[in-house]
Coordinates of C-alpha atoms and ligand atoms in Angstrom, one line a residue:
M168 CA 41.3 -113.9 -166.6
C169 CA 44.2 -112.6 -164.6
G170 CA 47.3 -110.9 -166.1
I171 CA 50.9 -112.0 -165.5
I172 CA 54.1 -110.3 -166.2
G173 CA 57.9 -110.9 -165.8
Y174 CA 61.1 -109.1 -166.4
I175 CA 64.8 -110.0 -166.2
G176 CA 67.5 -107.4 -167.2
N177 CA 69.4 -104.5 -165.8
D178 CA 66.6 -102.0 -165.0
N179 CA 64.6 -101.7 -161.9
A180 CA 62.2 -104.6 -162.1
A181 CA 59.5 -103.1 -159.9
D182 CA 59.2 -100.1 -162.2
V183 CA 59.0 -102.3 -165.3
L184 CA 56.5 -104.7 -163.7
I185 CA 54.2 -101.9 -162.4
E186 CA 54.1 -100.1 -165.8
G187 CA 53.3 -103.5 -167.4
L188 CA 50.6 -104.3 -164.9
K189 CA 48.9 -101.0 -165.6
R190 CA 48.5 -102.2 -169.2
L191 CA 47.1 -105.6 -168.0
E192 CA 44.8 -104.2 -165.4
Y193 CA 41.8 -104.6 -167.8
R194 CA 42.2 -108.3 -167.4
G195 CA 41.4 -108.3 -163.7
Y196 CA 41.7 -105.8 -161.0
D197 CA 40.7 -107.1 -157.6
S198 CA 44.2 -107.4 -156.3
A199 CA 47.8 -107.2 -157.6
G200 CA 51.3 -108.0 -156.5
I201 CA 54.9 -108.3 -157.6
A202 CA 57.9 -110.4 -156.4
V203 CA 61.4 -109.1 -157.0
L204 CA 64.8 -110.8 -156.3
Q205 CA 66.7 -108.4 -154.1
H206 CA 70.0 -109.0 -152.3
G207 CA 69.5 -112.8 -152.5
R208 CA 66.0 -112.7 -151.1
I209 CA 62.5 -112.8 -152.7
E210 CA 60.6 -109.6 -151.7
I211 CA 56.9 -109.7 -152.3
R212 CA 54.4 -106.8 -152.2
R213 CA 50.7 -107.4 -152.7
S214 CA 47.6 -105.4 -152.1
V215 CA 43.8 -105.6 -152.6
G216 CA 42.0 -103.4 -155.1
K217 CA 43.3 -101.3 -157.9
L218 CA 47.0 -101.1 -158.8
L219 CA 47.2 -97.7 -157.2
H220 CA 47.2 -99.4 -153.8
L221 CA 50.2 -101.6 -154.8
E222 CA 52.0 -98.5 -156.1
D223 CA 51.4 -96.8 -152.7
A224 CA 52.8 -99.8 -150.9
L225 CA 55.9 -99.7 -153.1
K226 CA 56.5 -96.0 -152.5
K227 CA 56.7 -96.8 -148.8
E228 CA 59.2 -99.7 -149.2
L229 CA 61.2 -99.3 -152.4
L230 CA 62.4 -102.5 -154.2
S231 CA 65.7 -102.4 -156.1
G232 CA 66.2 -105.8 -157.8
T233 CA 66.4 -106.4 -161.6
V234 CA 64.4 -109.7 -161.8
G235 CA 60.8 -110.0 -161.0
I236 CA 57.3 -111.3 -161.7
G237 CA 53.9 -109.6 -161.3
H238 CA 50.2 -110.3 -161.4
T239 CA 46.9 -108.6 -161.5
R240 CA 44.1 -110.8 -160.3
W241 CA 40.5 -111.6 -161.3
A242 CA 39.6 -114.0 -158.6
T243 CA 38.4 -117.6 -159.4
H244 CA 39.5 -119.6 -156.3
G245 CA 39.2 -117.6 -153.1
K246 CA 38.0 -114.1 -152.5
P247 CA 40.0 -111.0 -153.4
S248 CA 42.3 -110.6 -150.4
E249 CA 46.0 -109.9 -149.8
Q250 CA 46.6 -113.6 -148.9
N251 CA 45.0 -114.8 -152.1
A252 CA 46.8 -112.2 -154.3
H253 CA 49.7 -113.4 -156.3
P254 CA 52.7 -114.0 -156.3
H255 CA 52.6 -117.1 -154.2
R256 CA 55.8 -118.3 -152.5
S257 CA 57.1 -121.6 -151.2
G258 CA 60.4 -121.3 -149.5
N259 CA 62.9 -119.9 -152.1
V260 CA 60.6 -120.1 -155.1
V261 CA 57.8 -117.8 -156.2
I262 CA 55.2 -118.0 -159.0
V263 CA 52.3 -116.2 -160.6
H264 CA 49.5 -117.9 -162.4
N265 CA 46.6 -117.1 -164.7
G266 CA 44.0 -119.9 -165.2
I267 CA 42.5 -122.8 -163.2
I268 CA 44.3 -125.8 -161.8
E269 CA 41.7 -128.6 -161.9
N270 CA 43.5 -131.1 -159.9
Y271 CA 44.7 -128.7 -157.1
L272 CA 42.7 -130.4 -154.4
A273 CA 44.5 -133.8 -154.8
H274 CA 47.9 -132.0 -154.9
K275 CA 47.0 -129.9 -151.9
R276 CA 46.2 -133.0 -149.8
R277 CA 49.4 -134.6 -150.8
L278 CA 51.5 -131.5 -150.1
E279 CA 49.9 -130.9 -146.8
T280 CA 50.7 -134.5 -145.8
A281 CA 54.3 -133.8 -146.8
G282 CA 54.4 -130.8 -144.5
Y283 CA 53.7 -127.9 -146.8
R284 CA 51.7 -125.1 -145.2
F285 CA 49.1 -123.3 -147.3
Q286 CA 48.7 -119.6 -146.8
S287 CA 45.9 -118.9 -149.3
E288 CA 42.6 -120.3 -150.6
T289 CA 43.9 -120.4 -154.2
D290 CA 44.4 -123.3 -156.5
T291 CA 47.7 -121.5 -157.5
E292 CA 49.6 -122.1 -154.3
V293 CA 50.0 -125.8 -155.1
I294 CA 52.2 -124.8 -158.1
A295 CA 54.6 -122.9 -155.8
H296 CA 54.8 -125.8 -153.4
L297 CA 55.2 -128.4 -156.2
L298 CA 58.0 -126.4 -157.7
A299 CA 59.7 -126.0 -154.3
L300 CA 59.3 -129.8 -153.7
H301 CA 61.0 -130.6 -157.0
M302 CA 63.8 -128.2 -156.3
E303 CA 64.4 -129.8 -152.9
E304 CA 64.8 -133.1 -154.8
G305 CA 68.0 -131.5 -156.3
H306 CA 66.6 -130.3 -159.7
S307 CA 67.5 -127.1 -161.4
L308 CA 64.7 -124.5 -161.7
E309 CA 64.0 -125.5 -165.2
Q310 CA 64.0 -129.2 -164.5
A311 CA 61.8 -128.7 -161.4
F312 CA 59.4 -126.5 -163.4
R313 CA 59.1 -129.2 -166.1
A314 CA 58.3 -131.8 -163.4
T315 CA 55.7 -129.5 -161.9
V316 CA 54.0 -128.7 -165.2
R317 CA 53.7 -132.4 -165.9
E318 CA 51.6 -132.8 -162.8
L319 CA 49.1 -130.0 -163.6
H320 CA 45.7 -130.4 -165.2
G321 CA 43.7 -127.4 -166.3
S322 CA 44.4 -124.1 -168.0
Y323 CA 47.3 -122.0 -167.1
A324 CA 50.0 -119.5 -167.9
I325 CA 52.7 -119.6 -165.2
A326 CA 55.9 -117.7 -164.5
G327 CA 58.3 -118.6 -161.7
L328 CA 61.7 -117.6 -160.3
C329 CA 63.9 -118.8 -157.5
V330 CA 66.7 -117.4 -155.2
S331 CA 69.3 -120.0 -156.2
E332 CA 69.2 -119.1 -160.0
P333 CA 68.8 -115.3 -160.1
E334 CA 69.6 -115.1 -163.8
T335 CA 66.6 -117.2 -164.9
L336 CA 62.8 -116.8 -165.3
V337 CA 60.7 -119.8 -166.3
V338 CA 57.3 -119.7 -168.0
T339 CA 54.8 -122.1 -169.5
K340 CA 51.2 -122.1 -170.8
S341 CA 48.3 -124.3 -171.6
G342 CA 45.0 -122.8 -172.6
C343 CA 45.9 -119.3 -171.5
P344 CA 47.8 -116.7 -173.5
L345 CA 51.5 -115.9 -173.0
V346 CA 53.9 -113.9 -175.0
V347 CA 57.6 -113.4 -174.5
G348 CA 60.0 -110.8 -176.0
Q349 CA 63.6 -109.7 -175.9
G350 CA 64.9 -106.1 -175.4
D351 CA 68.4 -104.7 -174.9
K352 CA 70.0 -107.2 -172.4
A353 CA 66.6 -107.9 -171.1
A354 CA 63.7 -110.3 -171.6
F355 CA 60.0 -109.9 -170.9
L356 CA 56.9 -112.1 -170.5
A357 CA 53.3 -111.1 -170.2
S358 CA 49.7 -112.4 -170.8
D359 CA 49.4 -110.2 -173.8
V360 CA 51.6 -107.8 -175.9
T361 CA 50.5 -104.6 -174.2
P362 CA 53.2 -104.4 -171.6
L363 CA 55.9 -105.4 -174.1
L364 CA 55.2 -102.7 -176.6
A365 CA 57.2 -100.1 -174.5
H366 CA 60.3 -102.3 -174.8
T367 CA 60.1 -104.2 -178.1
R368 CA 57.8 -104.7 -181.1
H369 CA 59.2 -108.2 -181.8
V370 CA 57.4 -110.8 -179.7
T371 CA 56.9 -114.6 -179.6
F372 CA 53.5 -116.1 -178.8
L373 CA 54.1 -119.3 -176.8
E374 CA 52.0 -122.4 -177.6
D375 CA 50.4 -124.9 -175.2
G376 CA 53.1 -127.1 -173.6
D377 CA 56.0 -124.7 -174.4
I378 CA 58.5 -124.0 -171.7
G379 CA 60.2 -120.6 -172.0
T380 CA 63.5 -119.9 -170.2
L381 CA 64.3 -116.2 -170.0
T382 CA 67.7 -114.7 -169.1
P383 CA 69.0 -111.2 -169.8
L384 CA 70.5 -112.6 -173.0
G385 CA 67.2 -113.8 -174.4
V386 CA 64.5 -116.4 -174.5
T387 CA 64.8 -120.1 -175.3
V388 CA 61.7 -122.3 -175.9
T389 CA 61.6 -126.0 -175.4
G390 CA 58.9 -128.6 -175.1
V391 CA 57.9 -130.0 -171.7
D392 CA 60.3 -133.0 -172.5
G393 CA 63.2 -130.6 -173.0
H394 CA 63.5 -130.7 -176.8
P395 CA 64.1 -127.3 -178.5
V396 CA 61.0 -125.9 -180.1
H397 CA 61.1 -123.2 -182.8
R398 CA 58.5 -120.4 -182.5
D399 CA 58.5 -117.5 -185.0
E400 CA 59.0 -114.0 -183.8
V401 CA 56.1 -111.6 -184.8
R402 CA 56.3 -107.9 -185.4
I403 CA 53.4 -106.1 -183.6
D404 CA 52.2 -102.8 -185.1
W405 CA 49.2 -102.2 -182.8
N406 CA 49.1 -99.1 -180.6
A407 CA 48.6 -99.8 -176.9
E408 CA 44.8 -99.4 -177.1
A409 CA 44.4 -101.8 -179.9
A410 CA 46.7 -104.2 -178.1
E411 CA 44.5 -104.1 -175.0
K412 CA 41.7 -105.3 -177.2
G413 CA 43.9 -108.0 -178.5
G414 CA 43.7 -106.4 -181.9
Y415 CA 39.9 -106.4 -182.0
P416 CA 38.3 -103.0 -182.8
H417 CA 36.0 -103.3 -179.8
F418 CA 36.0 -105.1 -176.4
M419 CA 32.5 -106.5 -177.4
L420 CA 34.0 -108.3 -180.4
K421 CA 36.9 -109.6 -178.3
E422 CA 34.5 -110.8 -175.6
I423 CA 32.3 -112.6 -178.2
H424 CA 35.5 -114.3 -179.4
E425 CA 36.4 -115.2 -175.8
Q426 CA 33.3 -117.3 -175.4
P427 CA 34.6 -120.7 -176.2
Q428 CA 37.3 -120.2 -173.5
A429 CA 34.8 -118.7 -171.0
I430 CA 32.4 -121.6 -171.5
L431 CA 35.3 -124.1 -171.1
D432 CA 36.6 -122.4 -168.0
T433 CA 33.1 -122.4 -166.4
L434 CA 32.9 -126.1 -167.0
R435 CA 36.5 -127.0 -166.1
G436 CA 37.1 -129.2 -163.0
R437 CA 33.4 -129.1 -162.1
Y438 CA 32.3 -132.5 -163.0
S439 CA 33.1 -136.1 -162.4
Y440 CA 32.8 -138.1 -165.6
D441 CA 32.9 -141.5 -164.0
S442 CA 29.8 -140.8 -161.9
G443 CA 28.1 -138.5 -164.5
E444 CA 27.8 -135.8 -162.0
A445 CA 28.4 -132.1 -161.7
D446 CA 30.8 -131.2 -158.9
L447 CA 29.9 -127.8 -157.5
P448 CA 31.6 -127.5 -154.1
D449 CA 30.5 -123.9 -153.4
L450 CA 26.8 -124.8 -153.7
A451 CA 26.6 -125.5 -150.0
I452 CA 23.2 -127.0 -150.2
T453 CA 22.7 -130.7 -149.3
P454 CA 21.1 -133.2 -151.7
D455 CA 18.2 -133.5 -149.2
Q456 CA 17.6 -129.7 -149.2
L457 CA 17.6 -129.8 -153.0
R458 CA 15.3 -132.8 -153.2
D459 CA 12.9 -131.3 -150.6
A460 CA 12.7 -127.8 -152.1
R461 CA 9.1 -127.2 -153.2
S462 CA 10.0 -124.9 -156.1
I463 CA 12.9 -123.1 -157.7
W464 CA 12.9 -119.3 -158.3
I465 CA 15.2 -117.5 -160.7
V466 CA 15.6 -113.8 -160.6
A467 CA 17.8 -111.4 -162.6
C468 CA 17.8 -108.3 -164.8
G469 CA 18.3 -107.7 -168.5
T470 CA 20.5 -110.2 -170.3
S471 CA 21.0 -112.2 -167.1
W472 CA 17.2 -112.5 -166.9
H473 CA 17.2 -114.0 -170.3
A474 CA 19.8 -116.6 -169.1
G475 CA 17.4 -117.2 -166.2
M476 CA 14.5 -117.9 -168.6
V477 CA 16.8 -120.5 -170.4
G478 CA 17.3 -122.0 -166.9
K479 CA 13.6 -122.4 -166.4
Y480 CA 13.2 -124.4 -169.6
L481 CA 16.2 -126.4 -168.8
L482 CA 15.4 -127.3 -165.2
E483 CA 11.8 -128.1 -165.9
E484 CA 12.7 -130.3 -168.8
L485 CA 15.7 -132.0 -167.2
V486 CA 14.9 -132.0 -163.5
H487 CA 11.1 -131.9 -163.5
K488 CA 10.8 -129.2 -160.9
P489 CA 8.6 -126.1 -161.1
V490 CA 10.6 -123.0 -161.8
Q491 CA 9.4 -119.4 -161.6
V492 CA 11.5 -116.7 -163.3
D493 CA 11.1 -113.1 -162.4
I494 CA 12.7 -109.7 -163.2
G495 CA 14.5 -108.3 -160.1
S496 CA 12.6 -105.0 -160.1
E497 CA 9.2 -106.9 -160.3
F498 CA 9.9 -109.6 -157.8
R499 CA 10.8 -107.2 -155.0
Y500 CA 7.5 -105.3 -155.3
R501 CA 5.0 -108.1 -155.6
N502 CA 4.1 -110.7 -153.0
P503 CA 6.1 -113.7 -154.2
M504 CA 4.8 -116.9 -152.7
V505 CA 8.3 -118.1 -151.7
Q506 CA 8.2 -120.7 -149.0
E507 CA 10.7 -121.8 -146.4
G508 CA 13.2 -124.2 -148.0
D509 CA 12.6 -123.0 -151.6
V510 CA 15.7 -122.6 -153.8
F511 CA 16.2 -119.0 -155.1
I512 CA 18.8 -118.5 -157.8
A513 CA 20.0 -115.0 -158.5
L514 CA 21.9 -114.4 -161.8
S515 CA 24.2 -111.5 -162.2
Q516 CA 27.4 -110.7 -164.1
S517 CA 28.4 -107.9 -161.8
G518 CA 26.9 -109.2 -158.6
E519 CA 26.0 -105.6 -157.8
T520 CA 22.7 -105.0 -159.6
A521 CA 20.5 -103.3 -157.1
D522 CA 17.2 -104.9 -158.0
T523 CA 18.7 -108.4 -158.1
L524 CA 20.4 -107.9 -154.8
A525 CA 17.1 -106.6 -153.2
A526 CA 15.2 -109.6 -154.6
A527 CA 17.8 -112.0 -153.1
R528 CA 17.5 -110.3 -149.7
E529 CA 13.7 -110.6 -149.9
A530 CA 13.9 -114.3 -150.8
R531 CA 16.2 -115.0 -147.9
R532 CA 13.9 -113.1 -145.5
L533 CA 11.1 -115.4 -146.7
G534 CA 13.2 -118.4 -145.8
A535 CA 14.6 -119.5 -149.2
Y536 CA 18.0 -120.9 -149.7
V537 CA 19.9 -118.3 -151.9
L538 CA 22.2 -119.5 -154.6
S539 CA 23.9 -117.1 -157.0
I540 CA 25.5 -117.5 -160.4
V541 CA 27.9 -114.6 -160.6
N542 CA 30.9 -113.5 -162.6
V543 CA 32.6 -111.1 -160.2
V544 CA 34.2 -113.0 -157.3
G545 CA 33.6 -111.4 -153.9
S546 CA 30.8 -109.2 -155.2
T547 CA 28.0 -108.2 -152.9
L548 CA 25.6 -110.8 -154.3
A549 CA 28.2 -113.6 -154.0
R550 CA 29.0 -112.6 -150.4
E551 CA 25.4 -112.5 -149.4
S552 CA 24.4 -115.9 -151.0
D553 CA 24.3 -119.2 -149.2
G554 CA 26.0 -120.9 -152.2
V555 CA 27.6 -119.6 -155.4
I556 CA 28.6 -120.8 -158.8
Y557 CA 31.1 -118.5 -160.4
T558 CA 31.1 -118.1 -164.2
R559 CA 34.7 -117.9 -165.0
C560 CA 34.4 -115.5 -167.9
G561 CA 37.0 -112.9 -166.8
P562 CA 36.2 -109.2 -166.8
E563 CA 33.5 -108.1 -169.2
I564 CA 34.3 -104.6 -170.2
S565 CA 31.9 -103.9 -173.0
V566 CA 28.6 -102.6 -171.6
A567 CA 26.6 -105.1 -173.7
S568 CA 26.9 -108.5 -172.0
T569 CA 28.1 -111.4 -174.2
K570 CA 30.4 -113.9 -172.6
A571 CA 28.8 -113.5 -169.2
F572 CA 25.5 -114.6 -170.6
T573 CA 26.9 -117.8 -172.2
G574 CA 28.8 -118.4 -169.0
Q575 CA 25.6 -118.2 -167.0
V576 CA 23.8 -120.6 -169.3
M577 CA 26.8 -123.0 -169.0
A578 CA 26.6 -122.7 -165.2
L579 CA 22.8 -123.5 -165.4
Y580 CA 23.6 -126.6 -167.4
L581 CA 25.9 -127.8 -164.6
L582 CA 23.3 -126.9 -162.0
A583 CA 20.6 -128.8 -163.9
L584 CA 22.8 -131.8 -164.2
H585 CA 23.6 -131.7 -160.4
V586 CA 19.9 -131.4 -159.4
G587 CA 18.9 -134.1 -162.0
R588 CA 21.4 -136.5 -160.5
V589 CA 20.5 -135.7 -156.9
R590 CA 16.8 -136.2 -157.7
Q591 CA 17.7 -139.4 -159.6
V592 CA 15.9 -138.2 -162.6
L593 CA 19.1 -138.6 -164.5
S594 CA 21.1 -141.8 -164.4
V595 CA 25.0 -142.1 -164.5
E596 CA 24.8 -142.8 -168.2
D597 CA 22.5 -139.8 -168.8
G598 CA 24.9 -137.6 -166.8
Q599 CA 27.8 -138.8 -168.9
W600 CA 25.9 -138.2 -172.1
W601 CA 25.1 -134.6 -171.0
L602 CA 28.7 -134.0 -170.1
D603 CA 29.8 -135.1 -173.5
Q604 CA 27.4 -132.6 -175.0
F605 CA 28.6 -129.8 -172.7
M606 CA 32.2 -130.4 -173.7
A607 CA 31.3 -130.0 -177.3
L608 CA 29.8 -126.6 -176.8
P609 CA 33.0 -124.5 -176.9
G610 CA 33.7 -126.1 -180.3
H611 CA 30.2 -125.3 -181.6
V612 CA 30.6 -121.6 -180.6
E613 CA 34.1 -121.5 -182.2
R614 CA 32.6 -122.7 -185.5
V615 CA 29.9 -120.0 -185.4
I616 CA 32.3 -117.2 -184.7
K617 CA 34.8 -118.3 -187.4
R618 CA 32.1 -117.5 -190.0
E619 CA 32.1 -113.9 -189.1
A620 CA 32.1 -112.8 -192.8
E621 CA 28.5 -114.1 -193.2
F622 CA 27.3 -111.8 -190.4
V623 CA 29.1 -108.8 -192.0
A624 CA 27.3 -109.6 -195.3
M625 CA 23.9 -109.9 -193.5
A626 CA 24.6 -106.6 -191.6
H627 CA 25.2 -104.8 -195.0
R628 CA 21.8 -105.9 -196.2
F629 CA 19.8 -104.8 -193.1
Y630 CA 21.7 -102.1 -191.1
E631 CA 19.5 -99.3 -192.4
K632 CA 16.3 -100.9 -191.3
K633 CA 14.3 -99.2 -188.5
N634 CA 12.6 -102.1 -186.9
F635 CA 13.4 -105.8 -186.3
L636 CA 11.4 -108.7 -185.0
Y637 CA 13.1 -111.7 -183.4
L638 CA 11.1 -115.0 -183.1
G639 CA 11.9 -118.1 -181.2
R640 CA 10.1 -120.9 -179.5
G641 CA 10.7 -123.0 -176.4
I642 CA 14.2 -122.6 -175.0
N643 CA 15.0 -120.3 -177.9
Y644 CA 12.3 -117.9 -177.0
P645 CA 14.6 -116.2 -174.4
I646 CA 17.3 -116.2 -177.1
A647 CA 15.0 -114.2 -179.4
L648 CA 14.5 -111.7 -176.5
E649 CA 18.3 -111.6 -176.0
G650 CA 19.0 -111.1 -179.7
A651 CA 16.6 -108.2 -179.8
L652 CA 18.0 -106.7 -176.7
K653 CA 21.6 -106.9 -178.1
L654 CA 20.5 -105.2 -181.3
K655 CA 18.5 -102.4 -179.7
E656 CA 21.1 -101.5 -177.1
I657 CA 24.1 -101.3 -179.4
S658 CA 22.6 -100.2 -182.7
Y659 CA 19.6 -98.1 -181.4
I660 CA 17.4 -99.9 -183.9
H661 CA 14.0 -100.8 -182.4
A662 CA 13.8 -104.6 -182.0
E663 CA 11.3 -106.9 -180.3
G664 CA 11.7 -110.5 -179.3
Y665 CA 8.6 -112.6 -179.4
A666 CA 7.5 -116.2 -178.8
A667 CA 6.9 -117.2 -182.4
G668 CA 3.4 -118.6 -181.6
E669 CA 2.4 -115.4 -180.0
M670 CA 3.0 -113.3 -183.1
K671 CA -0.5 -113.8 -184.5
H672 CA -1.9 -112.3 -181.3
G673 CA -0.7 -108.8 -182.2
P674 CA 2.7 -108.1 -183.6
I675 CA 1.9 -109.6 -187.0
A676 CA 0.1 -106.3 -187.6
L677 CA 3.6 -104.6 -187.8
I678 CA 5.0 -106.9 -190.4
D679 CA 5.7 -105.5 -193.9
E680 CA 8.5 -105.6 -196.4
D681 CA 10.5 -103.1 -194.3
M682 CA 10.6 -105.2 -191.2
P683 CA 13.3 -107.9 -191.1
V684 CA 12.3 -110.9 -189.1
V685 CA 15.0 -113.0 -187.4
V686 CA 13.7 -116.6 -186.9
L687 CA 15.4 -119.1 -184.7
A688 CA 14.4 -122.5 -186.1
P689 CA 16.5 -125.4 -184.8
R690 CA 15.5 -128.9 -185.7
D691 CA 13.7 -129.6 -182.5
R692 CA 10.1 -130.8 -181.7
L693 CA 8.8 -127.3 -182.3
Y694 CA 10.4 -127.0 -185.7
E695 CA 7.3 -127.6 -187.8
K696 CA 5.4 -125.0 -185.8
T697 CA 8.2 -122.4 -186.2
V698 CA 8.2 -123.0 -189.9
S699 CA 4.5 -122.2 -190.1
N700 CA 5.2 -119.0 -188.2
L701 CA 7.9 -118.2 -190.7
M702 CA 5.4 -118.8 -193.6
E703 CA 3.0 -116.3 -192.0
V704 CA 5.9 -113.8 -191.9
K705 CA 6.8 -114.5 -195.5
A706 CA 3.2 -114.1 -196.7
R707 CA 3.4 -110.5 -195.5
S708 CA 6.6 -109.9 -197.5
A709 CA 9.0 -109.4 -194.6
P710 CA 12.7 -110.2 -195.2
V711 CA 13.5 -113.3 -193.2
I712 CA 16.8 -114.1 -191.6
A713 CA 16.7 -117.7 -190.5
F714 CA 19.1 -119.3 -188.0
V715 CA 18.7 -123.1 -188.5
S716 CA 20.4 -126.4 -187.7
E717 CA 23.3 -127.5 -189.8
S718 CA 21.4 -130.3 -191.4
E719 CA 18.5 -128.0 -192.4
Q720 CA 17.7 -128.0 -196.1
E721 CA 14.0 -126.9 -196.3
L722 CA 14.2 -123.2 -195.4
E723 CA 16.6 -122.2 -198.1
A724 CA 13.7 -121.3 -200.4
L725 CA 11.8 -119.4 -197.8
A726 CA 14.3 -117.3 -196.1
D727 CA 16.3 -114.3 -197.5
C728 CA 19.4 -115.3 -195.4
V729 CA 20.1 -118.6 -193.8
F730 CA 22.8 -119.2 -191.2
R731 CA 23.5 -122.8 -190.1
I732 CA 24.3 -123.5 -186.5
P733 CA 26.2 -126.7 -185.5
N734 CA 23.7 -129.5 -184.6
T735 CA 23.2 -129.8 -180.9
H736 CA 20.6 -131.2 -178.6
A737 CA 17.7 -128.7 -178.6
L738 CA 18.3 -127.8 -174.9
L739 CA 21.9 -126.8 -175.7
S740 CA 21.1 -124.8 -178.8
P741 CA 20.8 -121.4 -177.0
I742 CA 24.6 -121.0 -176.6
P743 CA 25.6 -121.2 -180.3
F744 CA 22.4 -119.4 -181.4
T745 CA 23.3 -116.5 -179.0
A746 CA 26.8 -116.2 -180.4
A747 CA 25.3 -115.8 -183.8
L748 CA 22.9 -113.1 -182.8
Q749 CA 25.6 -111.2 -180.9
L750 CA 27.7 -111.1 -184.1
L751 CA 24.7 -109.9 -186.2
A752 CA 24.0 -107.1 -183.7
Y753 CA 27.6 -106.2 -183.5
H754 CA 28.1 -105.8 -187.2
I755 CA 24.9 -103.9 -187.7
A756 CA 26.0 -101.5 -184.9
T757 CA 29.4 -100.9 -186.3
L758 CA 28.0 -100.2 -189.8
R759 CA 25.9 -97.5 -188.1
N760 CA 29.1 -96.1 -186.5
I761 CA 28.0 -96.5 -183.0
D762 CA 30.4 -96.8 -180.1
V763 CA 29.4 -100.3 -179.3
D764 CA 31.4 -100.7 -176.1
R765 CA 29.8 -97.6 -174.6
P766 CA 26.2 -97.3 -175.9
R767 CA 24.4 -94.1 -174.9
N768 CA 22.4 -94.0 -171.6
L769 CA 23.7 -97.3 -170.4
A770 CA 26.0 -98.3 -167.5
K771 CA 27.8 -101.6 -167.1
S772 CA 26.5 -102.2 -163.6
V773 CA 23.2 -100.8 -162.5
T774 CA 23.7 -100.3 -158.8
V775 CA 20.7 -98.0 -158.3
E776 CA 17.0 -98.8 -158.4
Ligands
LIG893 C1 22.7 -106.1 -171.6 C2 23.2 -106.0 -170.2 C3 22.3 -105.7 -169.1 C4 22.7 -106.6 -167.8 C5 21.8 -106.2 -166.6 C6 22.1 -107.0 -165.4 O1 23.6 -106.4 -172.5 O2 24.4 -106.1 -170.0 O3 21.0 -106.0 -169.4 O4 22.5 -107.9 -168.2 O5 22.0 -104.8 -166.3 O6 23.4 -106.9 -165.0 P1 24.1 -108.0 -164.1 O7 24.2 -109.3 -164.9 O8 25.5 -107.4 -163.8 O9 23.3 -108.1 -162.9

C-alpha cells in the first residue's frame, strides 16, 4: 500500500510533493522519492527510510521545477533500498506506481531482449520501460500511456510524466485508489484526498480504467479507449486526520474494511490456474525438500499464532503432514524435537517480534528450513528466513491486528495448495477447485462488512457485559480464540476462547444469564456437535450470539442473535468468520469509549522478550 502524488502548476513542485507525501506517509514508509522536471531534464531524488531523509537530500540539492510526481513506498517486490524506491525512469519518462503488476516477469523478459536495462528488483520498472518503448514508437505521452495500460495485469495506480511534454501529467488506476483535483492554475493527483486538502476541497475519485490527463488548466478524464468519461466532483469536508483514515473514525475500522483488497493482493499473481498450482517464487525450497520434510512447525505470537493454528488444521487436512504449532515464547525455552530438514514456518505481521525471531533462529540452528509469512518487507524475520511469503496487506497502524491476520491465513492457503500439489495429494482439478474458492473469499468478506449495522445492534445489546465466552470447533477453534483476543484487547472486557467440546470440562461452571456466549457454528461436519454445545449453554440461560452459515435455519429459535456468514467450504470459513468477530469487538469497544487504535498497555510490535 504505497502512496503516490503528482503536481503540475506554477509553484515549486518539490515543496508541494514533499508536503503531500508527509500526509501519505501512513500508507508506507520504507523509502520515498520524487521526480521533478527541471530545465528540460528529469531530476530524481530518492532515499531509504522516513521522509525526513528525502527532505535532507533535497536540502543539499534544491529542485526548482513546477511539475513532478512522488511516492512513499511500502515494499512488495524487492527490498526497501534506494534502487527499488520510486520514481522509476526509462530514458525521458518517469513513473510512480502503487499496486502489483502480475505479468511483470513476461514484460521484463521481453523488454530485456529489446535492450532495456533494469536497475531495480521492482515490478514497477516494467511500466516505465513500456511507456518509453511506446513513446519511441512515435506516440504522444497520452497515447503511449494508454498502450502501456492495456498491457498491464494486476492492481495499480500509476502517474507518469515525460521531458517532451512538460505541460502534462498522466494517471490511471485499477484496483488501487486515486483522486485528482484542480487548484488555481494547478492540478493535483494523489492516492487519497489528504495531500489535496491544503489546495482544494473539490476532488474527483477516478474509477478503474480511467485515464486522467492533468495540465495547469485542469483535469480531463477518458477511458482507456480515449472516449471522454464524466466523473462527478465531490466536496470533501474531512479534516486532515479524518482524511488519513479515509473518513473512518479509527484505523482499525479502516483496516477491517481493507481486508477484501488485502486478501486479493496476497493472492494476486501467485497461482497458475491452468496447472492448479500456487506460484510462490520466494519460497526457495525445492519440491524434494518439501516432500522429504518429516514435519512442519509453525511458530508465532498473539493473533499471528491464531493464524498459525488455522494453518495446522489446513495443512493436516489438505496435505496430510503432521504440523506442530507453538507460541514463540514457549518454543524457545523447551526442547523442541526439530530435525534436520523439517520445515519451520514463522508468522509475523511486523517481522520484528522478539520471541518469534528467537524461535526461528533456534529452528535454523537445529537444521530446519525456515520459511516466514510476513507483512513488512525487509523486516528482520524476512531477512533471516530461507524463504518468505509476503502478505500484501499494507501498513497496519491500529495496534489490534486485523487485515494482517486474514492476509496470513490467505498466505497459508496458498502454501497448503503448493505443498498439496508438490506431494501430489491434490490433483490439477483439485487445485483449480481450491483456487476458485480462494478467489471468492474477498467477496465473502465484503458481504460481511457491508452488514455493519447488525454488529452495531449486537454491540448495543452486550457492551456492558463483564465477561464473554467464545466457542468454536475444528478450524474455527482458533477463530474463537482470535475473537476473544480482539474483544479483550480493545474493549477491556474479559473474554475467553474455548474449543466448544472442552466447555464441559470446566468453563461451563462460569455460565449464567450474564455471560454472553459467542458460538461459531458453520455447516460443517462438526455442526451437530457444536449445536449440542450450544444447547448446554442455553440450558444455563446464557445469551447466545450465533455465527452460522447463510443457509442455516435451525438456530434461529435457540440463539438470541444470529449472524449469517456466506457459505464457504469449512476450511475457508475462518476468514469471513474473523471479519465478523472483528466488527463485533470493534463496535463493543467504541460504545465503551475506548481508544481502539491505541489500547492501554499494548505496543504494535513487541521487540522485547
Ligand atoms: C493482537 C496483536 C498481537 C500480535 C502479536 C504478534 O491484535 O496484534 O497479538 O499479533 O504481538 O505480532 P507480529 O504478528 O507482528 O509478530
